[in-house]
Amino acid sequence: MCVVGIAAELTANAARHGHVPGRDFHLRLTESAGRAVLRIEVADTRSERCPVSEAPVTPPPDEESGRGLYLVSQLADRWGVAPRPGAPGKCVWAELRLLPGGRDEMAR
């Protein structure tokens, strides 16, 4: 369940904040079998709108938005932002430790 929530938040952010007309974002899921880690990456073409990878603060309850990266920071074991490899833009990523059988730890 965490994988779906994290992927949804990161892709929604890319569509809302990273959109450039005529260009798409890319979602990639990879599993590192040796480390039992699932990595979720979402890359877009906007490098000037880069989130800060410090721990996001809890948004005030009356705010209508601003909870996406806060949720990612609470659900993921690690997350961050990196330049997009081989193209302009950025890649926002999150990692989850996997249980035996490939499930994320929060799916119990």
XYZ file of C-alpha atoms in Angstrom:
108
model
C 0.000 0.000 0.000
C 2.848 2.409 0.723
C 4.230 1.906 -2.770
C 0.954 3.029 -4.326
C 0.663 6.052 -2.016
C 4.230 7.193 -2.603
C 4.022 6.681 -6.374
C 0.715 8.583 -6.442
C 2.120 11.546 -4.497
C 5.314 11.782 -6.557
C 3.505 11.506 -9.891
C 0.854 14.038 -8.805
C 3.641 16.462 -7.853
C 5.342 15.928 -11.213
C 2.084 16.561 -13.077
C 1.264 19.659 -11.009
C 4.657 21.264 -10.358
C 6.987 19.727 -12.945
C 4.844 19.939 -16.057
C 6.289 21.559 -19.163
C 3.930 21.684 -22.179
C 4.799 18.916 -24.633
C 6.888 16.939 -22.141
C 5.925 14.102 -19.852
C 7.249 12.807 -16.574
C 8.702 9.322 -16.123
C 7.932 6.828 -13.363
C 10.385 4.024 -12.651
C 10.189 1.268 -10.042
C 13.280 -0.814 -9.362
C 14.047 -3.529 -6.862
C 17.510 -4.010 -5.464
C 17.437 -7.717 -4.646
C 20.716 -7.649 -2.727
C 19.449 -4.882 -0.440
C 15.729 -5.864 -0.456
C 14.801 -2.278 -1.328
C 12.185 -0.948 -3.724
C 13.031 2.419 -5.288
C 10.342 4.676 -6.754
C 11.627 7.430 -9.059
C 9.668 10.161 -10.802
C 11.577 12.404 -13.211
C 10.315 15.576 -14.860
C 11.876 18.301 -16.998
C 11.639 21.274 -14.605
C 14.882 21.840 -12.749
C 13.949 25.259 -11.324
C 11.096 23.844 -9.199
C 13.105 21.486 -7.016
C 11.781 20.350 -3.620
C 14.055 20.548 -0.605
C 14.921 17.072 0.624
C 14.955 18.094 4.275
C 12.197 16.665 6.454
C 9.037 18.527 5.439
C 7.087 20.113 8.271
C 3.514 19.136 9.045
C 1.259 21.550 7.151
C -1.378 23.467 9.112
C -4.727 21.634 9.187
C -6.536 24.436 7.340
C -4.184 24.343 4.307
C -5.667 22.836 1.153
C -2.373 21.447 -0.166
C 1.239 20.858 0.826
C 0.992 17.376 2.289
C 2.447 15.304 -0.559
C 6.136 15.285 0.343
C 5.260 15.230 4.027
C 3.398 11.953 3.407
C 6.278 10.599 1.323
C 8.727 11.447 4.119
C 6.544 9.581 6.631
C 5.946 6.489 4.461
C 9.385 5.999 2.878
C 12.543 4.825 4.602
C 14.534 7.378 2.568
C 13.733 9.952 -0.081
C 15.530 12.702 -1.945
C 16.005 14.753 -5.084
C 18.711 14.398 -7.724
C 19.427 15.916 -11.143
C 17.727 13.992 -13.939
C 20.370 11.782 -15.573
C 20.986 12.529 -19.245
C 18.308 15.201 -19.573
C 17.210 18.515 -18.087
C 15.117 18.375 -14.939
C 15.070 16.473 -11.687
C 14.334 13.049 -10.262
C 12.473 12.735 -6.960
C 12.960 9.297 -5.434
C 11.849 7.278 -2.425
C 12.999 3.917 -1.081
C 11.191 1.247 0.929
C 12.680 -1.810 2.610
C 10.997 -4.999 1.421
C 9.841 -7.971 3.450
C 10.508 -11.510 2.201
C 8.250 -12.089 -0.783
C 8.683 -8.531 -2.086
C 6.068 -6.729 0.036
C 6.872 -3.353 1.527
C 7.157 -3.254 5.306
C 4.090 -1.048 5.736
C 1.841 -3.486 3.825
C 1.486 -5.828 6.815
